[in-house]
Structures are given as structure tokens and as C-alpha cells.
Amino acid sequence: MTEIVMFILLPALYVGALAVYLAVAPVIVALRALALVSELAWRYGGVAVGVLHRRTPEFVTIAPYRPAEEDVQAYRNYFYGPATRDLRQLATLGRRSYVRTAGDSFRGVTGRYFTMQQGWVRLASVPYGLTLYTGLGLGAVLAVPVLGVLYGLHALVVGLLMAGARLLAVLLRAVDRAVLRLRRLGRGMICPHCFERVPYPAYDCPRANCRRRHADIRPGRYGLFRRRCACGERMPTLLMLMSRQTRLAGYCTHENCGKPLNTDAGHMPEVVLPLIGGRAAGKTQLMAAMLMSLENGAENGGPEIRLADEESHANYRVLREVLEIRGNTRSTQKALPRAHSFVLGTGRAERLVHVFDTAGERFVNREETDALRYVRAARTFVFVLDPMAVDAFWTRLEPSPESVVDRTLASTVDPEEVFGRSVQTVRTMGTPLDRARLAVAISKTDLLAGHGLVPERLDDSDTARDWLCERLGLRNLVQTMDLEFGEVRFFCTAAVAGDDDRVDDSIGRFVQWCLGS
């Protein structure tokens, strides 16, 4: 009987139980496969959180982008490199997580249902273990496309955002260029030191203890709306994002310059006004009178004037002293001039004006005039004409000037020679003179008016023109001016100030025309 039970009934019961088990085994396989797929997906999510958010050392397989290793000392925008780095890290760590999780599951089944069980228990554990093996294998296979879809969706989102970031950078740059063109700065800003056009300034980091300079802060690899310097300080990437309080210190980007631009450069239209004239023609004193006239006008309700930088402030203090000593001015230094810059107007009417007072010698020698590159940006020119520098002034006028005027105050350079060489130089630099304006400032009329050595009307351009042609014999010079320039206007100027610090009215008319549109 024992043999019957052991070798017939028990095997039959076992086979029957296996048959019943096989009926439900597919459900177990499916459930275990689903459990593994869910676990792998959960683990992948944990890896993604670690790579994208936590960023602890165990989730780093590729060295991050460091500012010290970049061409620019700044952190990259996430969608210009770090995003693809994270994708690569996620692929590596996701693959490791997949292999580790699936392997641990198989080893767990092996140990629990095969290795650890002994005796009769193995009759039940082995079939169950084989079922779990089947479920794990199926789950491992099914998890591959699921994880691939998750990774693919992530990659698709990153790709779209990277494309969007680049498109946004292009649009922001285009808007910035449009704004600059509206400000008539399409070709760049004027450097007041080297006189070259600066397409876009370099900027120093605004943090006080950081000396890093950023050559091009426009939207791109290192930021769309804000750039983060290597020191951690954030700075705007567009001129239009800088308010008056947050404007950064800009610098010229030309190799041999690198000097600071005006703080207002790029934020408003710029006007270049060169003063051309021979040595001792009265350019410096005229400039002093121009600035003081603008100040007088602002006090009377005219456009506000604000000096643009510390150097212009210092120069203006000297220029005011020039007027106080009534003509005993020191000659302009022969070194390349630094622009006297000021902001005229308020709001949308603001303009950054650069006035250049250059030593007269530079307009006589060709090798000297070649350095005066700022004239390429000018659309209005001032020619300072000292009538006492013309020989006919001393021979034709009555009463004889020799008896009433100190000849040592006259310029030593012939105006026709200065004008001819200056025009030739400006033309070689590509300035379209036929579309430019010329203001001819007949200087030192305050010295001559009391002796009847000036035109009959000091406030009329045609009268001044006729006086130069008929009385001083400068008809050829006047005709050349008319031929070269699109518009020419003549002014009799008295660059003097009264005790109340108000300049002669002739300067106001002259300045209004020069700085008019």
C-alpha cells in the first residue's frame, strides 16, 4: 500500500496539481512581467531625477561644463550643451539601472526558489521559480521599448527645447539689431578713443570684486536673457534689457584699444560733430561756448544736457576756464583727441553727442589726418574759419586791421589749405559728403565787431557768405564748400561769455543748426 501511495497516488496528485498550476501560471507570468516593467520604469525615473535635479556625485558620469574651460568665463545655457550631457548620462545610468535591477530580480528568484529550498519543498518552489523566471524574462524584454519610449520622449523634448532656445536667441538678436537700427546704430557705436565702430561692446562683470570681461554678451551659448559669470553674478544679455540703473560698463572690442565706452553707448542715437580748422583758429573756445550755450538753453526750458563720463566732466571744467580767460587759450594738443561727450535731451529724444576738437596740424599733414577716423561717422561738420588767417583781411578791409587788431591772435594756417586737405581726407575715408552738412563758423567776431571788420549782419548766412566772397576773396573756397557738401550754412560766432555765464546769442543759433536733424 505504501508503494501505491508513494509511486502512484502522490505522483498523480502532483501532476494534477501541476496541471491546475499551469492554468494560472500565465497570470503569474504576466503579473511578474508587469511588476518588473513597473520597477524598471520607477528606477529609471529615480535616475532621471538624480541626473536632472539632485546632481549628486553618484549621478555624474561625464564632467560638467566648467567656466574655466570655456572660451568665455561664464556658465553655459542649459540647452547649449548641458542638456545633451544629461541625456548621455541618463542613457549610461539608465542602462546600468536596467541591468542591475533585472539581474537582482533573477538572482533573487534563484536564491529563494532554487538554492535555498531543500527536499519536498523544491517540488513546489522549482515550478514557481521557473514561472517567475519566465515572467522576469518577459518583463525584461517588454521593458526595453517602454524605457526606450521614455528616453525618446525626453530626447524629443530636449531637442525641441534646444531648437527653441536657438530660435529664441536668433529672434532676440534680431530684435536687438532692429532696436539698434532704430537708434541709428546699425553699424555700431563710436569708441571715443580709437574712433572705430564697435558692433557690440564688451562688458565687465558687474560684481565689484570680479575682473572678468565678456566679449559678446548677446543671447546664445552662455545665456538667453541673463548670462551667469564664472563668479556667479548674473548680467543682462541685451542692451534693451539694461535700465539706466543697471547699465553695464562697456568697452571697445578692437584689438589695440579696449578702452571704456560711454555708459550711454548703445542706448540712444549717437551724433559725431568734428571741429575742423587750422591752428589757433578758435576751435577750443568755440567748443567751450557750445557746451555753455546748451547749458544756458537747458536752464531756459530747452533740451537737458548731461555730460556722459568723468573725462568729459573734467574737460568741461577746463573749457569753462577757457571762456573766462577770453581767448588766451592753450593750443589743442597734437595727440589724438578724446571726444567730449554729452547726452542731449530726455526720453526718446536723447542723443549721445561726441564733439571732437582736433589739433590744427592734423588737418594739414596727410599722415596726421589718416588717424582721424571719427569723421566717417559724422553727418554734420564744423569748419572754424579765422578771418584773420586770410591775407586779404589785412590788405582789403577798412579801417586797416593792423592798427586795431593784434595780429599774433590770428591762425597761422591758411583756411583754404586746411579745408582742401580735410575734405580730401574725409573723402578717402568713405564719408558721403554730398549728403553731409557743413557749418562754417567765422570765429573771433567779438574781437572784430567793435572795429567794423565784420559783415553788416551777424545773424544772416547769406550776408556772411557774401562777405567772405567779396571782402576776403574766398569765393573759390565758398564754391568748393557748396560743391562738396549737400548743405552749407555760414555763422558769425563770438565764443565769449558774460559775467552772468551766458554766452553770445550767435552761439545758440549755431548750435541749434549743428545739432538739428
Tab-separated table of C-alpha atoms in Angstrom, residues 284-296 299 316-329 444-447 493-508:
chain	number	residue	atom	x	y	z
A	284	THR	CA	38.593	125.002	-28.467
A	285	GLN	CA	36.977	128.244	-27.424
A	286	LEU	CA	34.062	127.594	-29.782
A	287	MET	CA	33.564	124.158	-28.216
A	288	ALA	CA	33.526	125.702	-24.751
A	289	ALA	CA	30.918	128.217	-25.883
A	290	MET	CA	28.810	125.481	-27.484
A	291	LEU	CA	28.613	123.490	-24.260
A	292	MET	CA	27.847	126.556	-22.196
A	293	SER	CA	25.152	127.595	-24.681
A	294	LEU	CA	23.488	124.212	-24.287
A	295	GLU	CA	23.602	124.651	-20.518
A	296	ASN	CA	22.034	128.106	-20.857
A	299	GLU	CA	18.123	126.475	-17.824
A	316	TYR	CA	34.300	120.773	-19.405
A	317	ARG	CA	35.672	122.359	-16.242
A	318	VAL	CA	38.762	123.296	-18.239
A	319	LEU	CA	36.656	124.571	-21.146
A	320	ARG	CA	34.709	126.896	-18.859
A	321	GLU	CA	38.005	128.359	-17.708
A	322	VAL	CA	38.906	128.872	-21.372
A	323	LEU	CA	35.995	131.257	-21.774
A	324	GLU	CA	36.909	133.110	-18.602
A	325	ILE	CA	40.379	133.970	-19.916
A	326	ARG	CA	38.818	135.470	-23.056
A	327	GLY	CA	40.820	133.977	-25.869
A	328	ASN	CA	44.167	133.263	-24.257
A	329	THR	CA	43.713	129.560	-24.867
A	444	LYS	CA	36.629	135.767	-33.316
A	445	THR	CA	33.913	138.208	-34.396
A	446	ASP	CA	33.879	139.501	-30.805
A	447	LEU	CA	37.370	140.924	-31.457
A	493	THR	CA	30.365	133.402	-33.912
A	494	ALA	CA	31.572	135.144	-30.787
A	495	ALA	CA	32.817	132.494	-28.381
A	496	VAL	CA	32.683	134.632	-25.255
A	497	ALA	CA	30.710	134.558	-22.042
A	498	GLY	CA	29.477	137.445	-19.928
A	499	ASP	CA	29.798	137.868	-16.208
A	500	ASP	CA	26.493	136.013	-15.783
A	501	ASP	CA	27.976	132.900	-17.511
A	502	ARG	CA	25.770	133.373	-20.557
A	503	VAL	CA	27.346	133.077	-24.000
A	504	ASP	CA	26.711	135.263	-27.009
A	505	ASP	CA	23.444	134.643	-28.892
A	506	SER	CA	25.364	133.771	-32.052
A	507	ILE	CA	26.494	130.542	-30.430
A	508	GLY	CA	22.920	129.487	-29.677
